[in-house]
N, CA, C and O atoms as a Maestro MAE file, in Angstrom:
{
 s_m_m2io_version
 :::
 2.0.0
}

f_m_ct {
 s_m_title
 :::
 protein
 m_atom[272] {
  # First column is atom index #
  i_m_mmod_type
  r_m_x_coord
  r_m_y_coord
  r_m_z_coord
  i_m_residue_number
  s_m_chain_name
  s_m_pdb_residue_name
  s_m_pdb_atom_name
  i_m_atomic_number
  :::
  1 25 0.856 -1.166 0.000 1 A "UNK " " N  " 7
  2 3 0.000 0.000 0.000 1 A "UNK " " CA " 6
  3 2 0.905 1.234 0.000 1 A "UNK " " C  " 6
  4 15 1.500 1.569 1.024 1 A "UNK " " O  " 8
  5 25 1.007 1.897 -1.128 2 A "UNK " " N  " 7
  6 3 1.516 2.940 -0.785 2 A "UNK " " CA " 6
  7 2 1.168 4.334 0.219 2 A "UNK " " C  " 6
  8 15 0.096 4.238 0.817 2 A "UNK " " O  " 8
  9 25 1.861 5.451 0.433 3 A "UNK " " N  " 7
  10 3 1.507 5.909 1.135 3 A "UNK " " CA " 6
  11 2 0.064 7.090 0.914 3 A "UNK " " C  " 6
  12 15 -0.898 7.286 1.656 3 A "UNK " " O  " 8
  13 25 0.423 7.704 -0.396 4 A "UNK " " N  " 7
  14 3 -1.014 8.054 -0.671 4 A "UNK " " CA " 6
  15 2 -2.314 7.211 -0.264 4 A "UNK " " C  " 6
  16 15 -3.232 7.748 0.355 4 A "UNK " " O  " 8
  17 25 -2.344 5.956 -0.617 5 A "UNK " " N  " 7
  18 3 -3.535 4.944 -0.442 5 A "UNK " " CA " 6
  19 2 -3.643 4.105 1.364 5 A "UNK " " C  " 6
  20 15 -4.286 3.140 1.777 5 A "UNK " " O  " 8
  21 25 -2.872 4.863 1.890 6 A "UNK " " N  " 7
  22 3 -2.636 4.469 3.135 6 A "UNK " " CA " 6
  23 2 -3.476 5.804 3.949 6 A "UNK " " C  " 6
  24 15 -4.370 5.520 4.746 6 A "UNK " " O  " 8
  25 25 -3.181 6.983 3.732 7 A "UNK " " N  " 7
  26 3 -3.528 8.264 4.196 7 A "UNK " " CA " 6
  27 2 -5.035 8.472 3.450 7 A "UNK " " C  " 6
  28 15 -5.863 9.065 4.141 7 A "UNK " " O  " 8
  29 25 -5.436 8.067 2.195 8 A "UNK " " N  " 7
  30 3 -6.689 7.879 2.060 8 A "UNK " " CA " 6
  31 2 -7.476 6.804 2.464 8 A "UNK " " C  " 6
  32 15 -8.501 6.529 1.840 8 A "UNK " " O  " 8
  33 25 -7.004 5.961 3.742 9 A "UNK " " N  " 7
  34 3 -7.086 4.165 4.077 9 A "UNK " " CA " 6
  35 2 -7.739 5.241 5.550 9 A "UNK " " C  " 6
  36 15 -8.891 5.182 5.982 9 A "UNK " " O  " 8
  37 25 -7.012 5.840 5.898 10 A "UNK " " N  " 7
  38 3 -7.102 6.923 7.490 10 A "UNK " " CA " 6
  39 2 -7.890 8.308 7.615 10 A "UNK " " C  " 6
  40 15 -8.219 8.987 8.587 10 A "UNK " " O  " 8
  41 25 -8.088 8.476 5.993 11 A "UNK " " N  " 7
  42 3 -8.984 9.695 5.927 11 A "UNK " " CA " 6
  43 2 -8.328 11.056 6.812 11 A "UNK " " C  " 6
  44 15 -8.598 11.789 7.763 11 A "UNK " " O  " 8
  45 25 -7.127 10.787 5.625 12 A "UNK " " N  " 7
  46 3 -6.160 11.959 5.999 12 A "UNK " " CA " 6
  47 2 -5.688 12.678 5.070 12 A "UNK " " C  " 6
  48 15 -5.148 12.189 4.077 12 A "UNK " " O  " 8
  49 25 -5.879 14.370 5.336 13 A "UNK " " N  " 7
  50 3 -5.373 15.169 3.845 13 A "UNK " " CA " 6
  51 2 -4.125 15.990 4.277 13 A "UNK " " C  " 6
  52 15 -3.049 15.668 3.774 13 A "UNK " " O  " 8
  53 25 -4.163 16.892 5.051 14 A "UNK " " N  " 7
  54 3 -2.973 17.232 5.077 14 A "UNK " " CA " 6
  55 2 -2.018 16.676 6.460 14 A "UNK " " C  " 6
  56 15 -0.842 16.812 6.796 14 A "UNK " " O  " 8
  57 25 -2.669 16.301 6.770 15 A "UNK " " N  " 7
  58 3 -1.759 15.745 8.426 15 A "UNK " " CA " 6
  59 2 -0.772 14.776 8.731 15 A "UNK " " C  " 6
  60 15 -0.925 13.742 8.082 15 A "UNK " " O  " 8
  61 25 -0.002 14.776 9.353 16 A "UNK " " N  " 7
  62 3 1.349 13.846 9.541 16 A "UNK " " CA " 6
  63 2 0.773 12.569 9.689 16 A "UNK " " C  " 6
  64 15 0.114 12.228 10.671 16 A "UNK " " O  " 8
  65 25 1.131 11.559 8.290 17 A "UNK " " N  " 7
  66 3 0.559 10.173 8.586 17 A "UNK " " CA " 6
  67 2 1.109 9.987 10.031 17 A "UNK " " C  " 6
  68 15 0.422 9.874 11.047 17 A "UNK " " O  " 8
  69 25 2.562 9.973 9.941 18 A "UNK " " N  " 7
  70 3 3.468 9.385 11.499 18 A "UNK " " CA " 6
  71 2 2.927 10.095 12.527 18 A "UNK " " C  " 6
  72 15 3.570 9.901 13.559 18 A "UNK " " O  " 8
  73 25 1.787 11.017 12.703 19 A "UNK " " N  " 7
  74 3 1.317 11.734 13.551 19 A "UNK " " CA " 6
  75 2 0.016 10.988 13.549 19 A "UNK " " C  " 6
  76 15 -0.652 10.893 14.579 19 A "UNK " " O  " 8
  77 25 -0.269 10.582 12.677 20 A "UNK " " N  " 7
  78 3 -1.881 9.628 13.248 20 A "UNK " " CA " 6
  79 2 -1.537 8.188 13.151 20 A "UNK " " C  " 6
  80 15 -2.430 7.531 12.615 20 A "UNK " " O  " 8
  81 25 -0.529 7.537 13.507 21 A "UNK " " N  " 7
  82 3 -0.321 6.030 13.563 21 A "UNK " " CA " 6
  83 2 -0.337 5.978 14.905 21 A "UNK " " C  " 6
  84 15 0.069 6.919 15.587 21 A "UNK " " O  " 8
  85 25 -0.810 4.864 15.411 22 A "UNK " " N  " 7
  86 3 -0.831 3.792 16.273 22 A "UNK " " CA " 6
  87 2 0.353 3.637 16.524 22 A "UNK " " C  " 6
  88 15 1.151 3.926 15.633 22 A "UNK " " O  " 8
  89 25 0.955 3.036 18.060 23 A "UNK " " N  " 7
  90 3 2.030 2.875 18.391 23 A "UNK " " CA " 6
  91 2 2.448 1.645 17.506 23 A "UNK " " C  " 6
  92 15 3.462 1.626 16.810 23 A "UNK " " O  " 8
  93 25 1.456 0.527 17.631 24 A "UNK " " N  " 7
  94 3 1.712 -0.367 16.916 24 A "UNK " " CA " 6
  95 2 2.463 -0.266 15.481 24 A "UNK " " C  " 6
  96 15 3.449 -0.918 15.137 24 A "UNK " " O  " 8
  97 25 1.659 0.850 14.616 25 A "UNK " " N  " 7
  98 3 2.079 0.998 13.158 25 A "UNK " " CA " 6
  99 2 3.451 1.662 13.223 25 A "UNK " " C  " 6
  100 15 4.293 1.525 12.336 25 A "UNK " " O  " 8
  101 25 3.643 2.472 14.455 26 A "UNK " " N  " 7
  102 3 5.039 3.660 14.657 26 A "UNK " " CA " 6
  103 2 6.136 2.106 14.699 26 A "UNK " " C  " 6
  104 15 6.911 1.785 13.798 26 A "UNK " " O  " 8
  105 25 5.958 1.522 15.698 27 A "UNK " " N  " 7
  106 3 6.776 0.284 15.507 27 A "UNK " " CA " 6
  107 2 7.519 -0.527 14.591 27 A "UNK " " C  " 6
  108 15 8.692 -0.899 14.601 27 A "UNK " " O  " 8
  109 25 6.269 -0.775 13.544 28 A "UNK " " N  " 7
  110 3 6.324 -1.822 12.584 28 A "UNK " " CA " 6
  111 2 6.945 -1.296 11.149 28 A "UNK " " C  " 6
  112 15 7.568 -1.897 10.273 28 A "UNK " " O  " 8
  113 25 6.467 0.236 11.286 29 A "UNK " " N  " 7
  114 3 7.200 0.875 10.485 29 A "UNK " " CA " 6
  115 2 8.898 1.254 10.639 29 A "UNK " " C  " 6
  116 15 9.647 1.397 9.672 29 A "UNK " " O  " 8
  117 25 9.339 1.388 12.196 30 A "UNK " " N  " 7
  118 3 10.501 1.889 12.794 30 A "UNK " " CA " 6
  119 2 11.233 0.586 12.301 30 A "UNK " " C  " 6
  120 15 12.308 0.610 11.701 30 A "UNK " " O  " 8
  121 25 10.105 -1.252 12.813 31 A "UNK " " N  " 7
  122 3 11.103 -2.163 12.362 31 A "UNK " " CA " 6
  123 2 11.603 -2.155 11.012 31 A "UNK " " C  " 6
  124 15 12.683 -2.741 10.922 31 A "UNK " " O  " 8
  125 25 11.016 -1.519 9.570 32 A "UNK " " N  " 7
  126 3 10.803 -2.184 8.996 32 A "UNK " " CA " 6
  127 2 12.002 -1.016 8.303 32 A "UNK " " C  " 6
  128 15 12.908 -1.410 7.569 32 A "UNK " " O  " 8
  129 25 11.823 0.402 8.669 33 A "UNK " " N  " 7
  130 3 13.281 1.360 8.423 33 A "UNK " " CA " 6
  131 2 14.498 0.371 8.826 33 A "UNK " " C  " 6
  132 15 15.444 0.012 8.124 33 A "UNK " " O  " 8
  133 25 14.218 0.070 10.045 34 A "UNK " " N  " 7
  134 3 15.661 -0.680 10.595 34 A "UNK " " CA " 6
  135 2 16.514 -1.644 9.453 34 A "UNK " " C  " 6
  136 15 17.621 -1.425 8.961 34 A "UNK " " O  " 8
  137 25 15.743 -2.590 9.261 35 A "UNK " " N  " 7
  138 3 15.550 -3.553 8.240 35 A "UNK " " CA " 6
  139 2 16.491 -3.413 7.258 35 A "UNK " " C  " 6
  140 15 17.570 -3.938 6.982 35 A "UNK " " O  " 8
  141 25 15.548 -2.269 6.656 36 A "UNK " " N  " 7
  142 3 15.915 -1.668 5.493 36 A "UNK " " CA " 6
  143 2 17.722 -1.454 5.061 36 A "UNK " " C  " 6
  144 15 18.493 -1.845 4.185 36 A "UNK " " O  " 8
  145 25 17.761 -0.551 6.337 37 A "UNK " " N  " 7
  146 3 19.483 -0.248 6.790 37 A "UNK " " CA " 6
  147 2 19.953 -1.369 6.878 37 A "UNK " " C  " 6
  148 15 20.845 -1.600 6.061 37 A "UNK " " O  " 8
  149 25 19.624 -2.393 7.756 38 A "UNK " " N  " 7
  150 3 20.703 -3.538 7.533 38 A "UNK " " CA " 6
  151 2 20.950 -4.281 6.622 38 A "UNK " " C  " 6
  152 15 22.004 -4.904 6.493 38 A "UNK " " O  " 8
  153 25 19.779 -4.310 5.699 39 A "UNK " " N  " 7
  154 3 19.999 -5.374 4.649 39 A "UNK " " CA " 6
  155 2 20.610 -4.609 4.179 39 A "UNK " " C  " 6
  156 15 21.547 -5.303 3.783 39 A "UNK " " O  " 8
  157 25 21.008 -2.845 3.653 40 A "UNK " " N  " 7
  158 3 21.641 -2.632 2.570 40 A "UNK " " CA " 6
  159 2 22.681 -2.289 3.230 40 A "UNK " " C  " 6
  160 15 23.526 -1.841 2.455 40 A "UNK " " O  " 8
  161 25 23.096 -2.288 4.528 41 A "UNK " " N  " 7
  162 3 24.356 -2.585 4.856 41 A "UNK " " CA " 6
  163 2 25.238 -3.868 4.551 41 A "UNK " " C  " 6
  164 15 26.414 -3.969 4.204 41 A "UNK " " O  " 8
  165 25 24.380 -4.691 4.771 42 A "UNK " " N  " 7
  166 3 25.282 -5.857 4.828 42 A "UNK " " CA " 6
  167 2 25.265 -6.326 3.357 42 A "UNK " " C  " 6
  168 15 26.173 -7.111 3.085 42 A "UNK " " O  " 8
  169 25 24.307 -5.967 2.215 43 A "UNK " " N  " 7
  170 3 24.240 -6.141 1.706 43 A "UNK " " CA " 6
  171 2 25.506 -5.350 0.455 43 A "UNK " " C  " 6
  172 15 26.181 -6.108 -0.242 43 A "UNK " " O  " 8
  173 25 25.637 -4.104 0.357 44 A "UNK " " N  " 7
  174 3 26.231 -2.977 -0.336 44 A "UNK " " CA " 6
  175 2 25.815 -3.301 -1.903 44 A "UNK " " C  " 6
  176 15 26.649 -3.726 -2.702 44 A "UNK " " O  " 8
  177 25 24.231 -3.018 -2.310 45 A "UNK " " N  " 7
  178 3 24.408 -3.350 -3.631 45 A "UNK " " CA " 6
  179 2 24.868 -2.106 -3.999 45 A "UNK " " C  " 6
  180 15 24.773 -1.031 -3.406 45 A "UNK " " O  " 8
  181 25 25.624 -2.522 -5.558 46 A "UNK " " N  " 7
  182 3 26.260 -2.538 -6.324 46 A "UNK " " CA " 6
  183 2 25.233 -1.934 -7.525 46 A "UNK " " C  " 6
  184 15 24.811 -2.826 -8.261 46 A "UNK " " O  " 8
  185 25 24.775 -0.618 -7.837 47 A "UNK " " N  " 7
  186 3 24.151 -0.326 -8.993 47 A "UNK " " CA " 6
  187 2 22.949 -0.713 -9.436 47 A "UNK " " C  " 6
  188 15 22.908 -1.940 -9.524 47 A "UNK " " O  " 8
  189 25 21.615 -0.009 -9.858 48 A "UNK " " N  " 7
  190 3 20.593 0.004 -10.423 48 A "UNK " " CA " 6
  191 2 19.695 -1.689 -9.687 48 A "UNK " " C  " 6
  192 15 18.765 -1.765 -8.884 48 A "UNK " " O  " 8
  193 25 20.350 -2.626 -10.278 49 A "UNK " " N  " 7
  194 3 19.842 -3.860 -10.075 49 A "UNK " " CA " 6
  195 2 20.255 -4.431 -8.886 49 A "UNK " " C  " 6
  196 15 19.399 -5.253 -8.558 49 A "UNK " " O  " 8
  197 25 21.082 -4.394 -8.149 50 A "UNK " " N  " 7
  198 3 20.775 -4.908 -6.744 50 A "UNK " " CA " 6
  199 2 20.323 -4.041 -6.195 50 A "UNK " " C  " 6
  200 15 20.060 -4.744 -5.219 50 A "UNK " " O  " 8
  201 25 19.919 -2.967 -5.867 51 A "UNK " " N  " 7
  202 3 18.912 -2.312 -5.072 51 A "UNK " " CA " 6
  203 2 18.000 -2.161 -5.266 51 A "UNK " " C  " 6
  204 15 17.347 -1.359 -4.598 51 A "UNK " " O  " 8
  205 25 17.424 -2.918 -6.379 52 A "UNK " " N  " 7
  206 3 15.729 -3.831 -6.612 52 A "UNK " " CA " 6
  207 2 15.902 -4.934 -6.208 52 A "UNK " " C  " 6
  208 15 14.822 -5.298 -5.743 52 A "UNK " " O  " 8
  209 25 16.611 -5.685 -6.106 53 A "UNK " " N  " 7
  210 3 16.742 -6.774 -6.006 53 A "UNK " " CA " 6
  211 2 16.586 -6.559 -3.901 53 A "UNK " " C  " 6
  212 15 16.121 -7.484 -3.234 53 A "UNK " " O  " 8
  213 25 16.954 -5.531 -3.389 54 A "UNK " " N  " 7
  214 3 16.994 -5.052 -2.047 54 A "UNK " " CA " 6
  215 2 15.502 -4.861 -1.545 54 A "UNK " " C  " 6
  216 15 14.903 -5.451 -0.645 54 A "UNK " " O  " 8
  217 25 15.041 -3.740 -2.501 55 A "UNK " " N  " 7
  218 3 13.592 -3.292 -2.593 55 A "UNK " " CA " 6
  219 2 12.810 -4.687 -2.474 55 A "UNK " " C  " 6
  220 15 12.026 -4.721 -1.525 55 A "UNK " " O  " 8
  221 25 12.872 -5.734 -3.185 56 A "UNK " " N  " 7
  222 3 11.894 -6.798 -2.987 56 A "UNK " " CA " 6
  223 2 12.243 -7.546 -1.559 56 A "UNK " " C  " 6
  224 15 11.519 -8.518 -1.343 56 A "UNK " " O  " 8
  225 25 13.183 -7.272 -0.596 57 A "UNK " " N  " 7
  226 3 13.214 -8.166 0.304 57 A "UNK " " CA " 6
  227 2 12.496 -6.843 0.871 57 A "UNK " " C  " 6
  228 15 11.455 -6.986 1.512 57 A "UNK " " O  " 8
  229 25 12.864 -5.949 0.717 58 A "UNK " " N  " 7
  230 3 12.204 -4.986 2.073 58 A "UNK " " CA " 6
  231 2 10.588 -5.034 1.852 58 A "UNK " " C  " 6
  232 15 9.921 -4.832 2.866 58 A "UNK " " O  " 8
  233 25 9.925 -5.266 0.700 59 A "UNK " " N  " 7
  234 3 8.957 -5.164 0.229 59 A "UNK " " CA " 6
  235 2 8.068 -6.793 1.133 59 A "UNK " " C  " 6
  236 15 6.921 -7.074 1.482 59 A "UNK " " O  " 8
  237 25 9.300 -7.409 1.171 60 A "UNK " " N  " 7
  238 3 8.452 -8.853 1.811 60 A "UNK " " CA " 6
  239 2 8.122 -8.773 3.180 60 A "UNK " " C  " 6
  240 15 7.216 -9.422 3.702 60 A "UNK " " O  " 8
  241 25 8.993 -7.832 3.863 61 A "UNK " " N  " 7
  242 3 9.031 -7.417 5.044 61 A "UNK " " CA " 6
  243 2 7.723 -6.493 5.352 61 A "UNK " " C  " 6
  244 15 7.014 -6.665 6.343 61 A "UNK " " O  " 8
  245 25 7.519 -5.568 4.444 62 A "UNK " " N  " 7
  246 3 6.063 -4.723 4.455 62 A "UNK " " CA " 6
  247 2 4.795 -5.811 4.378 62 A "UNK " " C  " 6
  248 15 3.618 -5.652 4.701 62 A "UNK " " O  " 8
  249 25 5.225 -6.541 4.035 63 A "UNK " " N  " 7
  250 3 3.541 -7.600 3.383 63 A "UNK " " CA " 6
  251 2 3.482 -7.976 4.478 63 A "UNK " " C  " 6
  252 15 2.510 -7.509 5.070 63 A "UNK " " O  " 8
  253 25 4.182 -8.728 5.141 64 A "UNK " " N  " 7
  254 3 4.169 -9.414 6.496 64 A "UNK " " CA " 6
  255 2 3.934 -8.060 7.460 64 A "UNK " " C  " 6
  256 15 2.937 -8.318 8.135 64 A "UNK " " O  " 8
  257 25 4.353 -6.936 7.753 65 A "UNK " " N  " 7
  258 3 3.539 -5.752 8.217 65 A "UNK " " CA " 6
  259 2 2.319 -5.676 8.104 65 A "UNK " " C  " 6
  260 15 1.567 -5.304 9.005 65 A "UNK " " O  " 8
  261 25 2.048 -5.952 7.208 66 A "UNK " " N  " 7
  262 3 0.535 -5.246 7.078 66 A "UNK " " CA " 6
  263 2 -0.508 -6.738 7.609 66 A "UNK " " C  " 6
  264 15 -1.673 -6.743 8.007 66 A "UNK " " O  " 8
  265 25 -0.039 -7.301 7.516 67 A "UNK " " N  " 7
  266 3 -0.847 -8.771 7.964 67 A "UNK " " CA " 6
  267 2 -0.695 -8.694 9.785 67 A "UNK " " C  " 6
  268 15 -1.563 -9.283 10.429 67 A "UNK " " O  " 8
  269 25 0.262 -8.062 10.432 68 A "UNK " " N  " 7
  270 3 0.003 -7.573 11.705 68 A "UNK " " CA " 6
  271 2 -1.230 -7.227 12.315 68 A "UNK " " C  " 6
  272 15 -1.249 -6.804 13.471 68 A "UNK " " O  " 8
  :::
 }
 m_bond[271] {
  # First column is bond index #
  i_m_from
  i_m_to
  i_m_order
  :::
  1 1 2 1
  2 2 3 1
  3 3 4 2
  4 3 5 1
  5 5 6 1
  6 6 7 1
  7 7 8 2
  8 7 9 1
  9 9 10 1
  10 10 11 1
  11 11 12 2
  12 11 13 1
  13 13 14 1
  14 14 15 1
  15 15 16 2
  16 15 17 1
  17 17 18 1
  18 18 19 1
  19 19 20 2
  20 19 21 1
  21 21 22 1
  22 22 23 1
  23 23 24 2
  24 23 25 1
  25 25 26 1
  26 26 27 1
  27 27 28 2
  28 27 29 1
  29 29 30 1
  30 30 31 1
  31 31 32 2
  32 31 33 1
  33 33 34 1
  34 34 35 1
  35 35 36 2
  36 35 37 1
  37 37 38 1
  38 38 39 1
  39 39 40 2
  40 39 41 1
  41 41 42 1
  42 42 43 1
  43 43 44 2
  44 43 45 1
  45 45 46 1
  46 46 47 1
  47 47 48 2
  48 47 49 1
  49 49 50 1
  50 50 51 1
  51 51 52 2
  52 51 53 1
  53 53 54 1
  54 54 55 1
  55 55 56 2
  56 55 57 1
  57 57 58 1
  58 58 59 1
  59 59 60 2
  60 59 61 1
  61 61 62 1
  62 62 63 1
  63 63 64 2
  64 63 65 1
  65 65 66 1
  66 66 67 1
  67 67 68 2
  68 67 69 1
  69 69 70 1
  70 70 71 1
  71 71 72 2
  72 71 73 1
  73 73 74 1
  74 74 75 1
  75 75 76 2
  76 75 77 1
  77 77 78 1
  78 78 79 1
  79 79 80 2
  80 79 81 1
  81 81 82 1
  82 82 83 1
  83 83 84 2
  84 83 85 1
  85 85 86 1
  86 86 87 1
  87 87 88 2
  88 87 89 1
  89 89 90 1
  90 90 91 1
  91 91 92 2
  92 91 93 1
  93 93 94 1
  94 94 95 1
  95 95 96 2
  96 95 97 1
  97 97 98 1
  98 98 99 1
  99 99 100 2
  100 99 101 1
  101 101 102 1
  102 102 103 1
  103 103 104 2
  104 103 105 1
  105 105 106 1
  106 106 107 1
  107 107 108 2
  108 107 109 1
  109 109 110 1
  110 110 111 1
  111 111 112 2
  112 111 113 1
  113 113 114 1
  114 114 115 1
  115 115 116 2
  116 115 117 1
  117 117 118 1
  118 118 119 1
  119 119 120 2
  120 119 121 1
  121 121 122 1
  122 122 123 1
  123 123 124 2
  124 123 125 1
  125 125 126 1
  126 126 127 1
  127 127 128 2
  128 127 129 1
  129 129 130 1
  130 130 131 1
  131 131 132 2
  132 131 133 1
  133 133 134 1
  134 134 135 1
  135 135 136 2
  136 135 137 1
  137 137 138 1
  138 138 139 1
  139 139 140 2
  140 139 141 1
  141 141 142 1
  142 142 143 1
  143 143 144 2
  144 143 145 1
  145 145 146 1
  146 146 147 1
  147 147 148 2
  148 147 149 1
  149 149 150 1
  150 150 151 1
  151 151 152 2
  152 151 153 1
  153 153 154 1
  154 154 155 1
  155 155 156 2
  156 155 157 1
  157 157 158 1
  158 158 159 1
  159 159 160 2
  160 159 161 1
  161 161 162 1
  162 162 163 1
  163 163 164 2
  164 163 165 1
  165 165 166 1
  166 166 167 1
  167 167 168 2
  168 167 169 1
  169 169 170 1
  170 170 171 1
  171 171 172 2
  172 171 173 1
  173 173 174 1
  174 174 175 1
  175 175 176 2
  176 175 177 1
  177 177 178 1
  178 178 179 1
  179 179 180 2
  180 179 181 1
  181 181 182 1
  182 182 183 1
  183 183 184 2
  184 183 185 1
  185 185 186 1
  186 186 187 1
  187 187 188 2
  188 187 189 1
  189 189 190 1
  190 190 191 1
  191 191 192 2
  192 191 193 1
  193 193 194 1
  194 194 195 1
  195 195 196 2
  196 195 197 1
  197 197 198 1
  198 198 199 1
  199 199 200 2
  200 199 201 1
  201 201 202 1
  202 202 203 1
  203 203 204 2
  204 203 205 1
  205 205 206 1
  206 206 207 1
  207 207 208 2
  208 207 209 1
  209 209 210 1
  210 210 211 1
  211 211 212 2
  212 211 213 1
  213 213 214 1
  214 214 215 1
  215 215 216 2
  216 215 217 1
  217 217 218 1
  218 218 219 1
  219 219 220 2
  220 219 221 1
  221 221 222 1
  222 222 223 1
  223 223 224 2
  224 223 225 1
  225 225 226 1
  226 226 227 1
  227 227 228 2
  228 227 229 1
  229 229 230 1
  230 230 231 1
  231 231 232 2
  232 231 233 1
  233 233 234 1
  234 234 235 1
  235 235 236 2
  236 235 237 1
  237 237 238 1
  238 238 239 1
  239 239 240 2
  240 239 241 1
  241 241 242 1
  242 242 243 1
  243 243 244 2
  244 243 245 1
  245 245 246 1
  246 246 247 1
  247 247 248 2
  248 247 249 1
  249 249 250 1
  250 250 251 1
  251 251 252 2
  252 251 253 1
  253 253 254 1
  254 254 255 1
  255 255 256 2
  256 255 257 1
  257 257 258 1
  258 258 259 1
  259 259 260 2
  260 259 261 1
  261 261 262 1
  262 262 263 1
  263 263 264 2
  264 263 265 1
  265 265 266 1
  266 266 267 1
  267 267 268 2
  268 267 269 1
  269 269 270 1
  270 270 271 1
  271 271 272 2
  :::
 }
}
């Protein structure tokens, strides 16, 4: 879900999504930044195609978020 369709999910127009989340969502989102950093730390892609190739693990990590 992107974030436009997330803020129209909350019936929100101009206001800080991260200002109307749930501790829960502040969390899951904080894990999911974390994540993010480590995989492309440990990861260091290398140009255009491994950092899609990055994007789809972080992306697996969001699906399983949202099923929270």
């Amino acid at each position: 879900m992107s974030t436009r369709e997330y803020k129209d999910y909350k019936n929100l127009r101009k206001e800080s999504l991260r200002d109307n989340m749930t501790n829960t969502e502040l969390v899951l989102n904080m894990l999911a930044e974390v994540s993010t950093t480590e995989i492309s730390r440990n990861e260091k892609p290398q140009g255009l195609d491994k950092s899609r190739m990055l994007l789809k693990e972080v992306e697996v990590l969001q699906v399983m978020q949202e099923k929270i």
